[in-house]
Short mmCIF file of C-alpha atoms in Angstrom, two decimals:
data_model
loop_
_atom_site.label_atom_id
_atom_site.label_comp_id
_atom_site.label_asym_id
_atom_site.label_seq_id
_atom_site.Cartn_x
_atom_site.Cartn_y
_atom_site.Cartn_z
CA UNK T 463 -50.54 -1.57 11.23
CA UNK T 464 -50.78 -5.21 11.67
CA UNK T 465 -49.88 -6.61 15.03
CA UNK T 466 -48.44 -9.68 13.17
CA UNK T 467 -45.81 -7.51 11.79
CA UNK T 468 -44.48 -6.86 15.14
CA UNK T 469 -43.84 -10.55 15.86
CA UNK T 470 -40.33 -11.83 15.60
CA UNK T 471 -41.01 -14.94 13.35
CA UNK T 472 -38.05 -14.56 11.14
CA UNK T 473 -35.21 -16.83 11.28
CA UNK T 474 -32.17 -15.61 13.16
CA UNK T 475 -28.77 -16.22 12.44
CA UNK T 476 -25.90 -16.91 15.08
CA UNK T 477 -24.03 -13.59 14.10
CA UNK T 478 -27.42 -11.79 14.17
CA UNK T 479 -28.24 -12.96 17.52
CA UNK T 480 -24.81 -11.86 18.81
CA UNK T 481 -25.18 -8.54 17.26
CA UNK T 482 -28.71 -8.23 18.79
CA UNK T 483 -27.36 -9.16 22.12
CA UNK T 484 -24.70 -6.51 21.89
CA UNK T 485 -27.26 -3.86 20.73
CA UNK T 486 -29.47 -4.45 23.56
CA UNK T 487 -26.79 -4.37 26.04
CA UNK T 488 -25.91 -0.77 24.71
CA UNK T 489 -29.38 0.10 24.74
CA UNK T 490 -29.99 -1.10 28.39
CA UNK T 491 -26.73 0.88 29.50
CA UNK T 492 -28.00 4.01 27.76
CA UNK T 493 -31.37 3.89 29.31
CA UNK T 494 -29.79 3.04 32.70
CA UNK T 495 -27.95 6.32 32.55
CA UNK T 496 -31.18 7.98 31.70
CA UNK T 497 -32.85 6.59 34.74
CA UNK T 498 -29.97 7.78 37.15
CA UNK T 499 -30.58 11.26 36.01
CA UNK T 500 -34.48 10.87 36.05
CA UNK T 501 -34.44 9.43 39.59
CA UNK T 502 -32.21 12.12 40.83
CA UNK T 503 -34.18 14.91 39.41
CA UNK T 504 -37.53 13.33 40.81
CA UNK T 505 -35.97 13.26 44.14
CA UNK T 506 -35.01 17.04 43.93
CA UNK T 507 -38.31 17.83 42.67
CA UNK T 508 -40.24 16.03 45.38
CA UNK T 509 -38.14 18.09 48.03
CA UNK T 510 -38.67 21.35 46.23
CA UNK T 511 -42.53 20.57 46.00
CA UNK T 512 -42.65 19.55 49.68
CA UNK T 513 -40.63 22.62 50.83
CA UNK T 514 -42.27 25.40 48.98
CA UNK T 515 -45.80 24.28 48.11
CA UNK T 516 -46.80 22.75 51.39
CA UNK T 517 -44.02 23.04 53.91
CA UNK T 518 -46.38 23.57 57.06
CA UNK T 519 -49.52 22.07 58.44
CA UNK T 520 -51.97 24.28 60.52
CA UNK T 521 -54.12 23.42 63.55
CA UNK T 522 -55.89 26.59 64.19
CA UNK T 523 -53.26 29.24 64.59
CA UNK T 524 -50.46 26.63 65.33
CA UNK T 525 -48.42 25.47 62.49
CA UNK T 526 -45.89 22.65 62.28
CA UNK T 527 -43.61 21.19 59.77
CA UNK T 528 -45.67 19.14 57.23
CA UNK T 529 -44.71 15.40 57.14
CA UNK T 530 -44.55 15.75 53.43
CA UNK T 531 -41.08 17.13 53.57
CA UNK T 532 -39.94 14.29 55.62
CA UNK T 533 -41.64 11.66 53.19
CA UNK T 534 -40.02 13.46 50.30
CA UNK T 535 -36.54 13.29 51.80
CA UNK T 536 -36.80 9.89 53.37
CA UNK T 537 -39.16 7.88 51.15
CA UNK T 538 -37.94 9.89 48.03
CA UNK T 539 -34.18 8.98 49.02
CA UNK T 540 -35.22 5.31 49.25
CA UNK T 541 -36.96 5.42 45.93
CA UNK T 542 -33.82 7.06 44.43
CA UNK T 543 -30.57 5.93 46.06
CA UNK T 544 -31.34 2.11 46.11
CA UNK T 545 -32.14 1.93 42.28
CA UNK T 546 -29.21 4.32 41.47
CA UNK T 547 -26.80 2.05 43.48
CA UNK T 548 -28.23 -1.05 41.53
CA UNK T 549 -27.70 0.95 38.18
CA UNK T 550 -24.27 1.76 39.07
CA UNK T 551 -23.11 -1.65 40.70
CA UNK T 552 -25.47 -3.85 38.81
CA UNK T 553 -26.37 -1.99 35.46
CA UNK T 554 -27.49 -3.93 32.36
CA UNK T 555 -29.06 -6.48 34.51
CA UNK T 556 -32.84 -7.76 34.41
CA UNK T 557 -33.46 -7.64 38.13
CA UNK T 558 -32.19 -4.18 38.24
CA UNK T 559 -34.33 -3.25 35.36
CA UNK T 560 -37.52 -4.38 37.40
CA UNK T 561 -36.36 -2.52 40.55
CA UNK T 562 -35.98 0.54 38.71
CA UNK T 563 -39.50 -0.03 36.99
CA UNK T 564 -41.17 -0.57 40.41
CA UNK T 565 -39.33 2.48 41.96
CA UNK T 566 -40.43 4.78 39.17
CA UNK T 567 -43.98 3.64 39.40
CA UNK T 568 -43.84 4.52 43.21
CA UNK T 569 -42.22 7.90 42.12
CA UNK T 570 -45.37 8.68 40.33
CA UNK T 571 -47.51 7.77 43.37
CA UNK T 572 -45.46 9.85 45.51
CA UNK T 573 -45.43 12.95 43.41
CA UNK T 574 -49.25 12.66 43.18
CA UNK T 575 -49.42 12.38 47.19
CA UNK T 576 -47.00 15.32 47.55
CA UNK T 577 -49.01 17.59 45.39
CA UNK T 578 -52.58 16.49 47.18
CA UNK T 579 -53.50 14.50 44.23
CA UNK T 580 -53.58 17.15 41.70
CA UNK T 581 -54.67 16.04 38.14
CA UNK T 582 -51.47 17.57 36.49
CA UNK T 583 -49.35 15.03 38.41
CA UNK T 584 -51.40 12.01 37.35
CA UNK T 585 -49.73 12.75 33.95
CA UNK T 586 -46.50 11.69 35.63
CA UNK T 587 -47.70 8.13 35.44
CA UNK T 588 -47.81 8.28 31.71
CA UNK T 589 -44.22 9.87 31.60
CA UNK T 590 -42.95 7.02 33.98
CA UNK T 591 -44.48 4.38 31.59
CA UNK T 592 -42.68 6.05 28.69
CA UNK T 593 -39.55 6.08 30.18
CA UNK T 594 -39.75 2.39 31.20
CA UNK T 595 -40.56 1.59 27.43
CA UNK T 596 -37.12 2.90 26.56
CA UNK T 597 -35.93 -0.45 27.57
CA UNK T 598 -37.93 -1.93 24.71
CA UNK T 599 -39.40 -4.65 27.01
CA UNK T 600 -43.16 -4.82 27.28
CA UNK T 601 -43.01 -7.02 30.21
CA UNK T 602 -41.54 -4.24 32.37
CA UNK T 603 -44.86 -2.31 31.95
CA UNK T 604 -46.92 -5.11 33.80
CA UNK T 605 -45.54 -4.46 37.38
CA UNK T 606 -45.62 -0.72 36.99
CA UNK T 607 -49.12 -0.77 35.73
CA UNK T 608 -50.23 -3.19 38.42
CA UNK T 609 -48.75 -1.05 41.16
CA UNK T 610 -50.44 2.01 39.90
CA UNK T 611 -53.68 0.39 39.65
CA UNK T 612 -53.47 -1.20 43.25
CA UNK T 613 -52.50 2.01 44.62
CA UNK T 614 -55.39 3.92 42.93
CA UNK T 615 -57.71 1.05 44.25
CA UNK T 616 -56.51 1.47 47.61
CA UNK T 617 -56.84 5.29 47.20
CA UNK T 618 -60.52 4.87 47.40
CA UNK T 619 -60.30 3.77 50.91
CA UNK T 620 -57.16 5.21 52.40
CA UNK T 621 -55.40 8.48 51.47
CA UNK T 622 -58.13 9.31 49.12
CA UNK T 623 -57.30 13.11 49.17
CA UNK T 624 -53.64 12.44 48.46
CA UNK T 625 -54.65 10.23 45.44
CA UNK T 626 -57.75 11.86 44.14
CA UNK T 627 -57.90 15.25 45.98
CA UNK T 628 -61.19 14.73 47.45
CA UNK T 629 -62.21 12.94 50.54
CA UNK T 630 -64.70 10.46 49.14
CA UNK T 631 -64.03 9.68 45.43
CA UNK T 632 -66.56 7.22 43.76
CA UNK T 633 -65.53 3.70 43.77
CA UNK T 634 -65.09 3.49 39.99
CA UNK T 635 -62.39 6.21 39.97
CA UNK T 636 -59.66 3.72 39.92
CA UNK T 637 -61.22 2.02 37.00
CA UNK T 638 -61.05 5.23 35.25
CA UNK T 639 -57.25 5.92 36.14
CA UNK T 640 -56.46 2.21 35.43
CA UNK T 641 -58.22 2.42 32.01
CA UNK T 642 -56.22 5.29 30.92
CA UNK T 643 -52.97 3.64 31.99
CA UNK T 644 -53.96 0.49 30.13
CA UNK T 645 -54.88 2.47 27.06
CA UNK T 646 -51.36 3.91 27.07
CA UNK T 647 -49.98 0.58 27.73
CA UNK T 648 -51.47 -0.74 24.50
CA UNK T 649 -49.48 1.69 22.51
CA UNK T 650 -46.25 1.34 24.48
CA UNK T 651 -46.42 -2.33 24.04
CA UNK T 652 -46.80 -1.98 20.44
CA UNK T 653 -43.95 0.45 20.56
CA UNK T 654 -41.79 -1.97 22.34
CA UNK T 655 -42.47 -4.82 20.01
CA UNK T 656 -41.90 -2.51 17.06
CA UNK T 657 -38.63 -1.34 18.38
CA UNK T 658 -37.49 -4.86 19.45
CA UNK T 659 -38.32 -6.10 15.94
CA UNK T 660 -36.31 -3.05 14.37
CA UNK T 661 -33.40 -3.99 16.48
CA UNK T 662 -33.66 -7.63 15.23
CA UNK T 663 -33.98 -6.65 11.69
CA UNK T 664 -31.01 -4.24 12.16
CA UNK T 665 -28.90 -6.80 13.63
CA UNK T 666 -29.78 -9.25 11.07
CA UNK T 667 -28.84 -6.62 8.41
CA UNK T 668 -25.77 -5.93 10.17
CA UNK T 669 -24.85 -9.48 10.15
CA UNK T 670 -25.53 -9.86 6.50
CA UNK T 671 -23.36 -6.70 5.91
CA UNK T 672 -20.62 -8.24 7.91
CA UNK T 673 -21.02 -11.58 6.07
CA UNK T 674 -20.80 -9.85 2.78
CA UNK T 675 -18.03 -7.82 3.97
CA UNK T 676 -16.02 -11.00 5.03
CA UNK T 677 -16.91 -12.62 1.60
CA UNK T 678 -15.59 -9.53 -0.01
CA UNK T 679 -12.42 -9.57 2.13
CA UNK T 680 -11.83 -13.13 1.33
CA UNK T 681 -12.46 -12.47 -2.45
CA UNK T 682 -10.00 -9.48 -2.21
CA UNK T 683 -7.45 -11.73 -0.38
CA UNK T 684 -7.86 -14.34 -3.14
CA UNK T 685 -7.44 -11.96 -5.93
CA UNK T 686 -4.54 -10.30 -4.22
CA UNK T 687 -2.89 -13.81 -4.07
CA UNK T 688 -3.73 -14.33 -7.63
CA UNK T 689 -2.52 -10.81 -8.57
CA UNK T 690 0.95 -11.57 -6.67
CA UNK T 691 0.99 -14.90 -8.45
CA UNK T 692 0.56 -13.28 -11.59
CA UNK T 693 3.03 -10.53 -10.86
CA UNK T 694 5.56 -13.18 -9.84
CA UNK T 695 4.92 -15.02 -13.14
CA UNK T 696 5.14 -11.60 -15.18
CA UNK T 697 8.36 -10.87 -13.31
CA UNK T 698 9.69 -14.46 -14.18
CA UNK T 699 8.73 -13.93 -17.85
CA UNK T 700 10.31 -10.75 -17.98
CA UNK T 701 13.62 -12.10 -16.46
CA UNK T 702 13.28 -14.87 -19.24
CA UNK T 703 12.70 -12.33 -21.94
CA UNK T 704 15.63 -10.24 -20.79
CA UNK T 705 17.94 -13.24 -20.73
CA UNK T 706 16.72 -14.43 -24.10
CA UNK T 707 17.24 -10.97 -25.39
CA UNK T 708 20.71 -10.97 -23.90
CA UNK T 709 21.57 -14.35 -25.68
CA UNK T 710 20.17 -12.90 -28.85
CA UNK T 711 22.62 -9.96 -28.42
CA UNK T 712 25.35 -12.24 -27.65
CA UNK T 713 24.79 -14.19 -30.78
CA UNK T 714 24.41 -11.08 -32.79
CA UNK T 715 27.62 -9.66 -31.60
CA UNK T 716 29.57 -12.82 -31.61
CA UNK T 717 30.85 -12.45 -35.25
CA UNK T 718 31.66 -8.80 -34.59
CA UNK T 719 33.42 -9.53 -31.37
CA UNK T 720 35.36 -12.31 -33.09
CA UNK T 721 36.41 -9.73 -35.70
CA UNK T 722 37.26 -7.08 -33.04
CA UNK T 723 39.56 -9.74 -31.38
CA UNK T 724 41.04 -11.18 -34.62
CA UNK T 725 42.35 -7.68 -35.82
CA UNK T 726 44.72 -7.17 -32.87
CA UNK T 727 45.41 -10.99 -32.73
CA UNK T 728 46.64 -10.49 -36.39
CA UNK T 729 49.06 -7.82 -35.94
CA UNK T 730 50.19 -9.34 -32.61
CA UNK T 731 50.95 -12.68 -34.55
CA UNK T 732 52.84 -10.62 -37.20
CA UNK T 733 54.70 -8.77 -34.53
CA UNK T 734 55.77 -11.69 -32.63
CA UNK T 735 56.75 -13.54 -35.96
CA UNK T 736 58.89 -10.59 -36.55
CA UNK T 737 60.30 -10.72 -33.15
CA UNK T 738 60.95 -14.37 -33.31
CA UNK T 739 63.00 -14.08 -36.84
CA UNK T 740 64.97 -11.10 -35.35
CA UNK T 741 65.81 -12.88 -32.22
CA UNK T 742 66.78 -15.95 -34.26
CA UNK T 743 69.08 -13.97 -36.44
CA UNK T 744 70.79 -12.39 -33.30
CA UNK T 745 71.17 -15.73 -31.83
CA UNK T 746 72.74 -16.90 -34.99
CA UNK T 747 75.08 -14.03 -34.96
CA UNK T 748 76.11 -14.61 -31.41
CA UNK T 749 76.64 -18.37 -32.06
CA UNK T 750 78.97 -17.35 -34.99
CA UNK T 751 80.83 -14.92 -32.86
CA UNK T 752 81.46 -17.82 -30.34
CA UNK T 753 82.56 -20.48 -32.57
CA UNK T 754 84.91 -18.38 -34.72
CA UNK T 755 86.81 -16.33 -32.16
CA UNK T 756 90.24 -17.79 -31.55
CA UNK T 757 92.28 -17.25 -28.63
CA UNK T 758 95.83 -15.74 -28.63
CA UNK T 759 95.34 -13.97 -31.97
CA UNK T 760 97.90 -11.42 -33.20
CA UNK T 761 97.14 -7.70 -33.83
CA UNK T 762 96.70 -8.45 -37.64
CA UNK T 763 94.46 -11.24 -37.03
CA UNK T 764 92.26 -9.15 -34.51
CA UNK T 765 91.91 -6.54 -37.25
CA UNK T 766 90.54 -9.14 -39.69
CA UNK T 767 88.39 -10.71 -36.92
CA UNK T 768 86.93 -7.27 -36.33
CA UNK T 769 86.22 -6.73 -40.02
CA UNK T 770 84.53 -10.06 -40.09
CA UNK T 771 82.25 -9.21 -37.17
CA UNK T 772 81.30 -6.06 -38.86
CA UNK T 773 80.37 -7.86 -41.84
CA UNK T 774 78.33 -10.40 -39.87
CA UNK T 775 76.48 -7.56 -38.09
CA UNK T 776 75.61 -6.06 -41.37
CA UNK T 777 74.48 -9.40 -42.84
CA UNK T 778 72.29 -9.99 -39.63
CA UNK T 779 70.62 -6.54 -39.99
CA UNK T 780 71.19 -5.87 -36.39
CA UNK T 781 70.50 -2.10 -36.99
CA UNK T 782 67.04 -2.87 -38.26
CA UNK T 783 66.21 -5.09 -35.55
CA UNK T 784 67.59 -2.55 -33.12
CA UNK T 785 64.99 -0.05 -34.71
CA UNK T 786 61.87 -2.25 -35.18
CA UNK T 787 62.00 -4.99 -32.72
CA UNK T 788 60.96 -2.83 -29.68
CA UNK T 789 58.11 -1.39 -31.83
CA UNK T 790 56.94 -4.82 -32.67
CA UNK T 791 56.93 -5.90 -28.97
CA UNK T 792 55.02 -2.63 -28.22
CA UNK T 793 52.52 -3.49 -30.84
CA UNK T 794 52.02 -6.91 -29.45
CA UNK T 795 51.55 -5.35 -26.12
CA UNK T 796 48.89 -3.05 -27.25
CA UNK T 797 47.12 -5.66 -29.25
CA UNK T 798 47.01 -8.00 -26.14
CA UNK T 799 45.52 -5.20 -23.99
CA UNK T 800 42.97 -4.61 -26.74
CA UNK T 801 41.95 -8.18 -26.53
CA UNK T 802 41.91 -8.34 -22.69
CA UNK T 803 39.64 -5.06 -22.74
CA UNK T 804 37.25 -6.78 -25.18
CA UNK T 805 37.18 -9.95 -23.05
CA UNK T 806 36.68 -7.95 -19.97
CA UNK T 807 33.73 -6.03 -21.57
CA UNK T 808 32.13 -9.19 -23.01
CA UNK T 809 32.59 -10.90 -19.55
CA UNK T 810 30.94 -7.84 -17.69
CA UNK T 811 28.16 -7.84 -20.34
CA UNK T 812 27.40 -11.40 -19.97
CA UNK T 813 27.92 -11.77 -16.39
CA UNK T 814 24.53 -12.79 -14.69
CA UNK T 815 23.25 -10.12 -12.26
CA UNK T 816 22.82 -10.62 -8.49
CA UNK T 817 19.43 -11.12 -7.11
CA UNK T 818 19.64 -7.61 -5.43
CA UNK T 819 20.41 -4.42 -7.02
CA UNK T 820 23.60 -2.76 -6.34
CA UNK T 821 25.09 0.82 -6.97
CA UNK T 822 26.26 0.86 -10.46
CA UNK T 823 28.36 3.23 -12.51
CA UNK T 824 26.52 4.01 -15.67
CA UNK T 825 29.25 5.61 -17.34
CA UNK T 826 31.35 2.70 -17.15
CA UNK T 827 28.34 0.55 -18.29
CA UNK T 828 28.38 2.67 -21.49
CA UNK T 829 32.09 2.53 -21.98
CA UNK T 830 31.63 -1.41 -21.51
CA UNK T 831 28.84 -1.51 -24.07
CA UNK T 832 30.50 0.64 -26.74
CA UNK T 833 33.44 -1.89 -26.64
CA UNK T 834 31.07 -5.00 -26.75
CA UNK T 835 29.22 -3.73 -29.78
CA UNK T 836 31.70 -1.65 -31.67
CA UNK T 837 31.52 -3.92 -34.89
CA UNK T 838 27.87 -2.72 -35.06
CA UNK T 839 28.63 0.81 -35.52
CA UNK T 840 32.13 1.37 -36.43
CA UNK T 841 31.52 1.27 -40.23
CA UNK T 842 28.57 3.26 -39.75
CA UNK T 843 28.77 6.12 -37.18
CA UNK T 844 31.05 7.98 -35.16
CA UNK T 845 30.70 7.97 -31.44
CA UNK T 846 30.52 11.03 -29.44
CA UNK T 847 30.25 10.74 -25.61
CA UNK T 848 29.83 13.43 -22.98
CA UNK T 849 29.76 11.59 -19.88
CA UNK T 850 29.02 13.89 -16.92
CA UNK T 851 29.74 13.44 -13.33
CA UNK T 852 26.96 11.37 -12.10
CA UNK T 853 26.46 9.25 -8.95
CA UNK T 854 26.03 5.64 -8.69
CA UNK T 855 22.66 4.33 -9.47
CA UNK T 856 21.02 1.24 -7.68
CA UNK T 857 20.14 -1.23 -10.50
CA UNK T 858 21.18 -4.38 -12.02
CA UNK T 859 24.21 -3.68 -14.23
CA UNK T 860 23.31 -6.26 -16.81
CA UNK T 861 19.96 -4.97 -17.40
CA UNK T 862 21.45 -1.42 -17.92
CA UNK T 863 23.87 -2.87 -20.44
CA UNK T 864 21.17 -4.68 -22.30
CA UNK T 865 19.18 -1.37 -22.50
CA UNK T 866 22.33 0.63 -23.78
CA UNK T 867 23.15 -2.04 -26.40
CA UNK T 868 19.69 -2.09 -27.52
CA UNK T 869 19.67 1.52 -28.04
CA UNK T 870 23.07 1.80 -29.61
CA UNK T 871 22.20 -1.02 -32.15
CA UNK T 872 19.02 0.60 -32.75
CA UNK T 873 20.62 3.79 -33.69
CA UNK T 874 23.33 2.09 -35.78
CA UNK T 875 20.54 0.35 -37.73
CA UNK T 876 18.59 3.70 -38.25
CA UNK T 877 21.67 5.30 -39.50
CA UNK T 878 22.38 2.64 -41.92
CA UNK T 879 19.06 3.13 -43.44
CA UNK T 880 19.48 6.71 -43.69
CA UNK T 881 22.94 6.60 -45.26
CA UNK T 882 22.87 6.76 -49.24
CA UNK T 883 26.67 6.85 -49.80
CA UNK T 884 28.50 4.05 -48.05
CA UNK T 885 31.43 6.31 -47.42
CA UNK T 886 29.64 8.66 -45.34
CA UNK T 887 29.16 8.26 -41.58
CA UNK T 888 26.49 9.14 -39.12
CA UNK T 889 26.70 10.15 -35.60
CA UNK T 890 25.65 8.63 -32.25
CA UNK T 891 25.86 10.84 -29.39
CA UNK T 892 25.55 9.65 -25.87
CA UNK T 893 25.40 12.02 -22.92
CA UNK T 894 24.81 11.36 -19.28
CA UNK T 895 23.97 14.13 -16.63
CA UNK T 896 22.46 14.29 -13.10
CA UNK T 897 19.30 16.19 -12.47
CA UNK T 898 17.57 16.31 -9.10
CA UNK T 899 17.24 12.69 -7.57
CA UNK T 900 17.79 11.03 -11.20
CA UNK T 901 20.37 10.43 -13.55
CA UNK T 902 19.67 10.89 -17.30
CA UNK T 903 21.03 9.12 -20.27
CA UNK T 904 20.44 10.60 -23.78
CA UNK T 905 21.19 8.36 -26.87
CA UNK T 906 20.76 10.57 -30.09
CA UNK T 907 21.41 9.45 -33.77
CA UNK T 908 21.27 10.98 -37.02
CA UNK T 909 19.41 8.04 -38.56
CA UNK T 910 16.17 7.81 -40.47
CA UNK T 911 13.82 8.60 -37.68
CA UNK T 912 10.57 7.01 -36.50
CA UNK T 913 7.11 7.93 -38.33
CA UNK T 914 4.74 9.51 -36.17
CA UNK T 915 2.21 6.77 -36.36
CA UNK T 916 4.65 4.44 -34.96
CA UNK T 917 5.79 6.28 -31.99
CA UNK T 918 3.18 5.01 -29.72
CA UNK T 919 3.93 1.45 -30.60
CA UNK T 920 7.48 1.20 -30.38
CA UNK T 921 7.73 0.02 -26.94
CA UNK T 922 5.24 -2.87 -27.71
CA UNK T 923 6.65 -6.34 -27.70
CA UNK T 924 7.18 -7.79 -31.02
CA UNK T 925 6.62 -4.55 -32.81
CA UNK T 926 9.06 -4.03 -35.55
CA UNK T 927 9.60 -2.20 -38.85
CA UNK T 928 12.77 -3.97 -39.59
CA UNK T 929 13.25 -6.36 -42.29
CA UNK T 930 12.95 -10.09 -41.28
CA UNK T 931 16.13 -11.38 -39.61
CA UNK T 932 17.29 -7.84 -38.35
CA UNK T 933 15.00 -7.38 -35.46
CA UNK T 934 12.59 -9.32 -33.19
CA UNK T 935 10.79 -6.14 -31.85
CA UNK T 936 11.81 -6.96 -28.27
CA UNK T 937 14.77 -4.44 -27.92
CA UNK T 938 12.80 -1.31 -27.11
CA UNK T 939 10.19 -3.40 -25.13
CA UNK T 940 13.02 -4.40 -22.84
CA UNK T 941 14.30 -0.92 -22.51
CA UNK T 942 10.88 0.18 -21.40
CA UNK T 943 10.39 -2.70 -19.13
CA UNK T 944 13.70 -2.25 -17.25
CA UNK T 945 13.56 1.55 -16.94
CA UNK T 946 9.93 1.99 -16.26
CA UNK T 947 8.81 -1.03 -14.74
CA UNK T 948 11.64 -2.22 -12.86
CA UNK T 949 13.57 1.09 -11.99
CA UNK T 950 10.61 3.48 -11.63
CA UNK T 951 12.01 5.73 -14.37
CA UNK T 952 10.83 7.25 -17.59
CA UNK T 953 11.75 6.86 -21.23
CA UNK T 954 11.02 9.72 -23.64
CA UNK T 955 11.47 9.66 -27.42
CA UNK T 956 11.91 12.77 -29.80
CA UNK T 957 11.99 11.77 -33.49
CA UNK T 958 11.93 13.31 -36.84
CA UNK T 959 11.85 11.44 -40.13
CA UNK T 960 14.90 12.03 -41.99
CA UNK T 961 16.81 13.75 -39.24
CA UNK T 962 17.06 11.20 -36.48
CA UNK T 963 15.88 10.09 -32.95
CA UNK T 964 16.52 10.88 -29.36
CA UNK T 965 16.01 8.56 -26.39
CA UNK T 966 16.07 10.25 -22.93
CA UNK T 967 16.12 7.71 -20.10
CA UNK T 968 15.39 9.26 -16.61
CA UNK T 969 16.47 6.76 -13.98
CA UNK T 970 16.02 7.18 -10.32
CA UNK T 971 19.25 7.37 -8.24
CA UNK T 972 17.73 5.34 -5.50
CA UNK T 973 14.92 2.69 -6.20
CA UNK T 974 11.63 3.90 -4.96
CA UNK T 975 9.03 1.92 -2.94
CA UNK T 976 6.68 2.24 -5.83
CA UNK T 977 9.18 0.90 -8.14
CA UNK T 978 9.85 -2.05 -5.79
CA UNK T 979 5.99 -2.72 -5.44
CA UNK T 980 6.09 -2.80 -9.38
#
């Protein structure tokens, strides 16, 4: 391993420095907690060693309490309680770490002293240095190493038996111990540098990842905004398409509606003309009676006058008028009611929807649509309806009207292609019923049916198999767009060539959140 690889010579980013500082703080707090337990454990160990290994000192047959126990309690307490207090009150602080380092070094010396310089406890020095290196700061090893070296040097001349276990150790023994300590320091310094570099690299990688994550987040927000804009544009295009389709339907139905209105208007006109002539005759009779009735007539003259009145009544066809005039007025009333119904249906069909969806009676929408497009099917098919007891459905009534008129006109066109004899009539059956949380509308015809190869494409915009001028290919696309995309429902189709087609619309009674999102 090259020492150059341990150097922190790469360029740090501001975010990387912040993450490194945060990670180091977490590392320092974890190591501080470790030293709290280590220092307390060492204090307990020192008291146990002093109490059970060498509790007494002897002078002949006289014994007394060994000062090791007092040293373990008092000095050990000082080396433990003050650093622990600092760790609790001023943790994650550089000064605290140096104090802890110094206390730990003296703890190694104290334990060596309490065991009379046993070689086994000298290994505690290596453990202390290893614990200190947990901070990943090689500079903390310097004071610990100096303290251990100085104490070992002093141990040559004072407390030699406590440090080396002999009364007169050779002068170079401190060099031997110090050399082993420095030898370990070399590896610990390398470990600290490597560990610190790994923290730096990790911080920079985390900063890079967070930067990438931020860019991804920005990209997601940008794409989401574009998607929302696209969705809004799509919804706008759908509304324009729906409106265009409605106008197309109005244009297509205009002549038929005019014919539907013209028929009752014709017999209303005839009836009113008849009533006008009848009333004119009656008024003429009344006028003749008023101008030809003399005053103070005799009985003979009254008889002649009564005969003349009967003759006038007979000439004025009063009996005929009495019998037919009420019928004429009733036909006029029926005709006007029929016109009013057509106008109401047309107004309901063409009235623009509100922005928000409202509860809508689908059965009433079906009845209205059948009135509006009656001229499209009345010469081709009979209508059979089975409108069940269904709840109101939250939707746009205008859109539902457009869906129904597309299906009915489609059915009428399919039947017209199927009929060979113009005198024959097909059948369009419309059924509604409720099922679970949905309302179902079935529109079934006895028309020519849809070839199997076209079933997957009939809802595609501008796809049509009709002759030019008879269909734009938008009708079923609008049906699918309204029921599936706007209302969150489904459209199912069953068809057999030569027998007919059935559309089944499943519409949720309440609009779901998913449908709202769509």
